[in-house]
Tab-separated table of C-alpha atoms in Angstrom:
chain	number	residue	atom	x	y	z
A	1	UNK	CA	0.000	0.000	0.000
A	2	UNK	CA	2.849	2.610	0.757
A	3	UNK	CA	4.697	2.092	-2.700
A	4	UNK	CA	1.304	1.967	-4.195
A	5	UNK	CA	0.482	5.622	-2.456
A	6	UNK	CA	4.260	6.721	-3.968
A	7	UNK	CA	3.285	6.190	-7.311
A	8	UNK	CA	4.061	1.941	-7.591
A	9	UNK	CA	1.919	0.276	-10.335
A	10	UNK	CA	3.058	-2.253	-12.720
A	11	UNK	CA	4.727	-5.695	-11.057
A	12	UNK	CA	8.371	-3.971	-12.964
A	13	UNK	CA	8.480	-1.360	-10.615
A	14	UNK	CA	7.459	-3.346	-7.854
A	15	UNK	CA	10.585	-5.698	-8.475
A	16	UNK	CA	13.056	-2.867	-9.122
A	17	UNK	CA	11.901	-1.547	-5.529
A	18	UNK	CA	12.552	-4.703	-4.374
A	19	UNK	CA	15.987	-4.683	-5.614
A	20	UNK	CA	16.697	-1.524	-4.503
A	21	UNK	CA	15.320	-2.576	-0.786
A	22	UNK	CA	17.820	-5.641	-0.638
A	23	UNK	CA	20.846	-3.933	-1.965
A	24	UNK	CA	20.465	-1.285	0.857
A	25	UNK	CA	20.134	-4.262	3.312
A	26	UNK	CA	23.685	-5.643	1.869
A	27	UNK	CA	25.367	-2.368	2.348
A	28	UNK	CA	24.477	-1.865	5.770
A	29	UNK	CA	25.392	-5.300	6.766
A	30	UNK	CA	28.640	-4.424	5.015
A	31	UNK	CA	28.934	-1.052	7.304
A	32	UNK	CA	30.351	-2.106	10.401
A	33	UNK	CA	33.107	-4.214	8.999
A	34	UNK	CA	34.446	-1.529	6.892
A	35	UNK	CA	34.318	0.921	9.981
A	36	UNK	CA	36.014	-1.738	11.848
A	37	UNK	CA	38.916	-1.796	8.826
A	38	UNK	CA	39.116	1.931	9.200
A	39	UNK	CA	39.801	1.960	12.163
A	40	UNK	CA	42.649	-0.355	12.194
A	41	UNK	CA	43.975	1.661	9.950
A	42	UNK	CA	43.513	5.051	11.740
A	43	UNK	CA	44.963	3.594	15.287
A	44	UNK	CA	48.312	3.004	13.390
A	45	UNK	CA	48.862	5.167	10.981
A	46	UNK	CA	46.746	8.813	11.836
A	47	UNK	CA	49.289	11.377	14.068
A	48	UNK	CA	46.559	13.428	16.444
A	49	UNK	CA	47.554	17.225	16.730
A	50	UNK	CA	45.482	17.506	19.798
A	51	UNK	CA	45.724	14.004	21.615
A	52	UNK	CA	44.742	15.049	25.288
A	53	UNK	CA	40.838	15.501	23.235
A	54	UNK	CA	40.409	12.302	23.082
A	55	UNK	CA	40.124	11.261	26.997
A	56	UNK	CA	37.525	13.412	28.745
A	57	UNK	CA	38.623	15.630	31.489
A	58	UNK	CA	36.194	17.288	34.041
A	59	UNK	CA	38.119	20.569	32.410
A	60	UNK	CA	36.761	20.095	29.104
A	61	UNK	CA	33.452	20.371	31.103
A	62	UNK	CA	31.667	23.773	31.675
A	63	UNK	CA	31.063	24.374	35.394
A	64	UNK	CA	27.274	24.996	35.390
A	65	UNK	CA	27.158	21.277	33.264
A	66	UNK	CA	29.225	20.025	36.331
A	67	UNK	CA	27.010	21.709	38.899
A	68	UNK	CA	23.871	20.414	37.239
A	69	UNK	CA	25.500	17.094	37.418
A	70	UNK	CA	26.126	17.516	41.204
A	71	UNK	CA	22.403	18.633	41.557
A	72	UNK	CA	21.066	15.117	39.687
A	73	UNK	CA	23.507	12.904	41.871
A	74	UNK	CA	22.414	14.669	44.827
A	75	UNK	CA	20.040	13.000	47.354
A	76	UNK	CA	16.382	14.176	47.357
A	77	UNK	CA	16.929	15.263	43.488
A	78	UNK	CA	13.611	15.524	41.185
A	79	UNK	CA	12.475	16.571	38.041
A	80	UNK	CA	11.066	20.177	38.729
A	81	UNK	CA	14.802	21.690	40.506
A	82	UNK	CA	16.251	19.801	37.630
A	83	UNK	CA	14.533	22.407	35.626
A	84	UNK	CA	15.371	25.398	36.749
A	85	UNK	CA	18.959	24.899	35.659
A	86	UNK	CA	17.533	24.192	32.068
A	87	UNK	CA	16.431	26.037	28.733
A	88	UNK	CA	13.009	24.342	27.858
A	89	UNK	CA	11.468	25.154	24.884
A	90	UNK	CA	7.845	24.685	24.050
A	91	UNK	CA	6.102	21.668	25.196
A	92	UNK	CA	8.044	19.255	23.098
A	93	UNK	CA	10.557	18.256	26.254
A	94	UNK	CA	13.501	19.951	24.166
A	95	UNK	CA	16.487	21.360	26.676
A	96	UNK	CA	19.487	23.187	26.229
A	97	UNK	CA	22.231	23.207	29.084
A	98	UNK	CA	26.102	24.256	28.834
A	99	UNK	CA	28.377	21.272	28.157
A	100	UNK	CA	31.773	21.964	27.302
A	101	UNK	CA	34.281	24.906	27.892
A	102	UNK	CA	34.750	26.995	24.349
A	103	UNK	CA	38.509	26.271	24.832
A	104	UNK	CA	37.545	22.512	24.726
A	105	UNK	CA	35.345	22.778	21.621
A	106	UNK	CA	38.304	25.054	19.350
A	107	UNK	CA	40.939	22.581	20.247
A	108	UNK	CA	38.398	19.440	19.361
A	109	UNK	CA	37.157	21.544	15.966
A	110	UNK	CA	41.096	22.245	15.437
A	111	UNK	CA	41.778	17.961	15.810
A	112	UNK	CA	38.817	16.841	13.255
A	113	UNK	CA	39.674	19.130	10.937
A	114	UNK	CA	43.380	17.976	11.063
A	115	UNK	CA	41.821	14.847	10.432
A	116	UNK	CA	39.592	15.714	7.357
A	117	UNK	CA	43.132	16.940	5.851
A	118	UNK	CA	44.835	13.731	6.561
A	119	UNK	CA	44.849	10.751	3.822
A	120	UNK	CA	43.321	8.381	6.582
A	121	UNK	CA	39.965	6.295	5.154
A	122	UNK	CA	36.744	8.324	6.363
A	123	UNK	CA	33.500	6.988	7.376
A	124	UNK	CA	30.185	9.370	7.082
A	125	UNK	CA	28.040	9.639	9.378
A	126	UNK	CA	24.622	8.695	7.672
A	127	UNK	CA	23.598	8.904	4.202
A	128	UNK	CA	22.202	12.338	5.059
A	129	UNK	CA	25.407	14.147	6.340
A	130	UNK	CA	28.077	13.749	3.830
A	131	UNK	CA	30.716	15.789	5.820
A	132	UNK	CA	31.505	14.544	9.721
A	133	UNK	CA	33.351	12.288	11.271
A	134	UNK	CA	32.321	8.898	13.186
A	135	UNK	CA	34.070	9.356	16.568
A	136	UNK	CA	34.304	5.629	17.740
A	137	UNK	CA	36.508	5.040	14.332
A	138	UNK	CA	38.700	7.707	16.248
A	139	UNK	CA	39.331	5.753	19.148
A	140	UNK	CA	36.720	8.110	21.446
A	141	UNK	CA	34.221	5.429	22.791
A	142	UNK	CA	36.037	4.192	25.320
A	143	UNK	CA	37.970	7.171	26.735
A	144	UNK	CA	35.254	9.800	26.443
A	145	UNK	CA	32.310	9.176	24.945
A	146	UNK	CA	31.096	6.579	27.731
A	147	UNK	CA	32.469	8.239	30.570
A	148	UNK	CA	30.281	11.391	29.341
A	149	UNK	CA	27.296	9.111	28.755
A	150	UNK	CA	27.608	6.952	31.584
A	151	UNK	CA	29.247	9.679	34.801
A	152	UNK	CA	27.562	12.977	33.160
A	153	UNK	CA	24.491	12.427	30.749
A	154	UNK	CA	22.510	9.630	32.577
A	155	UNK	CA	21.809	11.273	36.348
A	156	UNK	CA	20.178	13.926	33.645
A	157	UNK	CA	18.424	11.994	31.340
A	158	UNK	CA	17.124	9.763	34.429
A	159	UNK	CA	15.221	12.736	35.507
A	160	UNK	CA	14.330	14.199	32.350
A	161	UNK	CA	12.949	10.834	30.411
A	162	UNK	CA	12.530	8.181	32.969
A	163	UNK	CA	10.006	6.558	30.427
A	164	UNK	CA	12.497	6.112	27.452
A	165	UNK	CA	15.266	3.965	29.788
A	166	UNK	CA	16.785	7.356	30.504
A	167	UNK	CA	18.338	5.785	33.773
A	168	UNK	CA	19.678	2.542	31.830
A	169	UNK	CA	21.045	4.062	28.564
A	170	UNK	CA	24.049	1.633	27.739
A	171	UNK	CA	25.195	2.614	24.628
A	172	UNK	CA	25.761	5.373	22.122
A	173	UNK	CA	26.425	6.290	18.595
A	174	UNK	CA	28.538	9.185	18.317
A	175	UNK	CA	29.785	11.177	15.277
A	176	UNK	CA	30.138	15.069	14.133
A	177	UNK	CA	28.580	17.012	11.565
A	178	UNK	CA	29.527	19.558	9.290
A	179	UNK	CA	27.615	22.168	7.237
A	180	UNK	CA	29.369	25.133	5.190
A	181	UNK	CA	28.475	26.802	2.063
A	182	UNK	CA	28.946	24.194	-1.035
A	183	UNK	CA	28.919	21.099	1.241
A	184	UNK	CA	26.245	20.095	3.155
A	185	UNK	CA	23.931	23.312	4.078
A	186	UNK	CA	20.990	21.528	5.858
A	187	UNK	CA	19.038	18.669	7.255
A	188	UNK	CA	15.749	17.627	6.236
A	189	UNK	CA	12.688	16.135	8.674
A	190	UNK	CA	14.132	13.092	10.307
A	191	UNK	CA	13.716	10.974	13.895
A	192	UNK	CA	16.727	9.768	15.198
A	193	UNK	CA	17.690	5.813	15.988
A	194	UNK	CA	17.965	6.825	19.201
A	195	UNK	CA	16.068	7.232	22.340
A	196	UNK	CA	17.588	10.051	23.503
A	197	UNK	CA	20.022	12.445	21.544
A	198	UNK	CA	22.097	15.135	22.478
A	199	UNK	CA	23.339	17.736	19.535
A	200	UNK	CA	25.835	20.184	20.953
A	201	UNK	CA	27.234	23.168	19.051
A	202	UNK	CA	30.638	22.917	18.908
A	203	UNK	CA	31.433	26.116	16.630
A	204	UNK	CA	32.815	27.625	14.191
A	205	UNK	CA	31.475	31.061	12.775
A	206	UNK	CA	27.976	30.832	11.174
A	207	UNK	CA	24.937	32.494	10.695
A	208	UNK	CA	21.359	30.660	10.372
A	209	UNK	CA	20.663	26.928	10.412
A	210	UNK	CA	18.978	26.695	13.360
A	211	UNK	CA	17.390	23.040	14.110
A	212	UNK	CA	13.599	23.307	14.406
A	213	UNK	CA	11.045	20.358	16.114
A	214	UNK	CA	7.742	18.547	14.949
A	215	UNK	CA	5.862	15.919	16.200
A	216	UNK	CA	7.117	13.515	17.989
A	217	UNK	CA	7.276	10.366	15.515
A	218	UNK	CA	4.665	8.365	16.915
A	219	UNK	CA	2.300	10.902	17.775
A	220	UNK	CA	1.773	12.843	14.939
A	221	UNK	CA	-0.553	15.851	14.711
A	222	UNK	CA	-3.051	17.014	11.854
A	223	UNK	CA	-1.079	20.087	11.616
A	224	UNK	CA	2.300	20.021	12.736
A	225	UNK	CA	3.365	22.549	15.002
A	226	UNK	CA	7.040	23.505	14.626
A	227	UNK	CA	9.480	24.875	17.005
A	228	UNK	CA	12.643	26.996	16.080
A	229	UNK	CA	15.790	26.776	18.387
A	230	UNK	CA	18.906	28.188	17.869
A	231	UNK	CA	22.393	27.197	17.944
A	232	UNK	CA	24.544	28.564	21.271
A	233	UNK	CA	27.892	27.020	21.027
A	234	UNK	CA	29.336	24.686	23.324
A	235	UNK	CA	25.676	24.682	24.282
A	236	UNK	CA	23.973	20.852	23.849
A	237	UNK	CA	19.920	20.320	23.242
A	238	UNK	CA	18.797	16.877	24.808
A	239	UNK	CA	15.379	15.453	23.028
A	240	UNK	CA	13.855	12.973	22.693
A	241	UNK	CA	15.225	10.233	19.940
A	242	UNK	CA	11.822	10.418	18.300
A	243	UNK	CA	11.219	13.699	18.001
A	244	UNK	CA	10.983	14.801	14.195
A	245	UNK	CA	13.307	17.582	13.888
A	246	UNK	CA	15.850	19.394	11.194
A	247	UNK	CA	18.090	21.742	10.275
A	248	UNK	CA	17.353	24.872	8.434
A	249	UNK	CA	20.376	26.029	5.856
A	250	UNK	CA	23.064	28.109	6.578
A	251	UNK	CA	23.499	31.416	5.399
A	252	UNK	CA	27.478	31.678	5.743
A	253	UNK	CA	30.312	30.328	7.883
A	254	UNK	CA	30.865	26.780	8.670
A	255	UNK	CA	29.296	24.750	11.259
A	256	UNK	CA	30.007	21.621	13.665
A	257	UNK	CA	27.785	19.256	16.302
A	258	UNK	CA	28.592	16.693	18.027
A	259	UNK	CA	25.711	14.302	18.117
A	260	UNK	CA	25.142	11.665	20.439
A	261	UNK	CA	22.762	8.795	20.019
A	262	UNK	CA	21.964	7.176	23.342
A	263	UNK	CA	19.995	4.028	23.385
A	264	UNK	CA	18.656	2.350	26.502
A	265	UNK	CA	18.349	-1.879	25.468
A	266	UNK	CA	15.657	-2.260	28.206
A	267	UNK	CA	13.516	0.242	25.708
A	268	UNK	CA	14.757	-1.254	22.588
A	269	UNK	CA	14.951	-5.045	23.147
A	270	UNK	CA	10.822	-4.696	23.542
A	271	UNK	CA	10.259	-2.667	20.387
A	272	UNK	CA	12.172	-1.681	17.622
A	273	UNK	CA	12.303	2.362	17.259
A	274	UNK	CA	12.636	2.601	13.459
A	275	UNK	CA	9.982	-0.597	12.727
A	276	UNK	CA	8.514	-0.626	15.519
A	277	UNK	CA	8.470	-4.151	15.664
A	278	UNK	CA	9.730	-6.655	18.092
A	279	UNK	CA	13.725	-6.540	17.001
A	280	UNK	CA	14.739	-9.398	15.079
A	281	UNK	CA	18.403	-9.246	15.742
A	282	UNK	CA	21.700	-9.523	13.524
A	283	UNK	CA	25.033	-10.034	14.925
A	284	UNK	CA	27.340	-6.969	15.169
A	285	UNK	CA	30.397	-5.104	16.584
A	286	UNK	CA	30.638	-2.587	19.012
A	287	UNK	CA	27.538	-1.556	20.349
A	288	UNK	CA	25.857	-2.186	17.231
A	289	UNK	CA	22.534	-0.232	17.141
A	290	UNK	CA	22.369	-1.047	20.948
A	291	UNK	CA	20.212	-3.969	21.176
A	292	UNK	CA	21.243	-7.088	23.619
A	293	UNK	CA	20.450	-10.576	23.356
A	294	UNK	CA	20.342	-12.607	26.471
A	295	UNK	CA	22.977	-15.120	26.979
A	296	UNK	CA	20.939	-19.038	26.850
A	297	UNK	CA	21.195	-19.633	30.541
A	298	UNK	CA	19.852	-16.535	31.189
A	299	UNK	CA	16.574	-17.082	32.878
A	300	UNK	CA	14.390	-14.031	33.091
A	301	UNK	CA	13.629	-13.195	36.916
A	302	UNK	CA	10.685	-11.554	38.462
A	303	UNK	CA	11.282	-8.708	40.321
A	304	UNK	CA	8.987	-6.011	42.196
A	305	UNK	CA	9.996	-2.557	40.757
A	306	UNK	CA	10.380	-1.324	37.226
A	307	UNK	CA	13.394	-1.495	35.597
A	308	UNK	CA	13.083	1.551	34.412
């Protein structure tokens, strides 16, 4: 019925879909062994002109982020103080906090695009962004990215989306994205593989694209209602994974985000985000798209308070 409503008629064109469909599968089976490749090679061969970026350091880390850490951790912590160190915008649970120092974000800007000069083998992040990086092919899940996800992000995510395994998210997809005039500009509609994402500015000089908010995917509205919100560097916005959201085009300068896809299993494992189906699972490297599969003699065991 959906390729029928886009225009499908003749048993051809069904076919050639069809072909097109299982190609796609192939290629993204074929995706995490040729990130796995590339990052052999980049471990021995890429010279880093910044190397203390990639282990976090509490300096890298603005103090109001650390002080609203210290305010989640703290005993007696809820939702509503939570809030008052927090941008909200709208009624679409969209936030914007201080993460990192500016000094932190030039000297990490400075390192990727030392990297984008280098001959190393690049990954992209999606077939949407055609300029970025794929941090974990850098070496940066272990020494910063889960430390940030695991010491930092989840005492604020457990507060802010208990519902969406924001106290259990245990694993991430990490890259960076670029937009500049003749590259990539913007971003149309998406939801993210993800059930929570953070997007923070990390610079340079730019005017425009500022990321704007729908519907959230699964409850969509006869008339979307849209929601501007502009880029602050070193600045994150934490939303939901679902939320439909873009990026408008920029009008000049050059642009870079970090963007962090954290997924809680616990969510996941039940229901597929992207099919919404139960997951039917395919062996993978890494954190793969951060679904688990219990071990055999794993029995379940009932317990009296929700995981989540």
């Amino acid at each position: 019925q959906a390729l029928r409503e886009r225009g499908c008629r003749s048993e051809e064109q069904f076919r050639e879909v069809l072909r097109e469909i299982e190609a796609e599968v192939q290629r993204r089976k074929q995706l995490i062994h040729q990130s796995v490749e590339r990052r052999a090679i980049i471990s021995k061969c890429y010279k880093p002109k910044h190397p203390e970026v990639y282990t976090l350091q509490d300096s890298f880390l603005a103090p109001e982020f650390l002080e609203i850490v210290r305010f989640c951790t703290s005993p007696g912590a809820d939702l509503q103080g939570l809030l008052r160190y927090l941008e909200s915008f709208s009624d679409k649970r969209i936030y914007r906090l201080p993460v990192f120092t500016e000094e932190f974000c030039q000297a990490f800007v400075d390192e990727l695009e030392n990297f984008e000069q280098s001959d190393m083998p690049k990954g992209r992040p999606n077939t949407m962004n055609n300029y970025g990086v794929l941090l974990n092919e850098l070496g940066m899940d272990e020494p910063f990215l889960t430390p940030l996800r695991e010491r930092f992000l989840r005492p604020i995510t457990a507060l802010l989306y208990p519902e969406l395994g924001g106290a259990c998210l245990d694993s991430h997809r990490a890259f960076v994205v670029k937009y500049a005039l003749h590259e990539d500009l913007d971003l149309s509609s998406h939801y993210d593989n993800a059930e929570v994402t953070l997007n923070i500015s990390l610079g340079k000089e730019f005017t425009e694209g500022n990321l704007y908010f729908g519907d959230f995917n699964q409850d969509p509205s006869p008339v979307p209602r849209y929601t501007e919100v502009e880029h602050v560097p070193a600045r994150g916005l934490l939303h939901r994974g679902g939320q439909i959201h873009g990026a408008l085009p920029i009008a000049s300068g050059e642009r870079w985000n970090l963007i962090v896809w954290m997924r809680s299993s616990a969510v996941r494992n039940q229901l597929c985000p992207m099919c919404h189906r139960k997951p039917e699972l395919v062996e993978a490297e890494g954190f793969g798209d951060g679904f688990t599969e219990p071990l055999p003699e794993e029995q379940p065991q009932t317990v009296d308070l929700c995981a989540l």
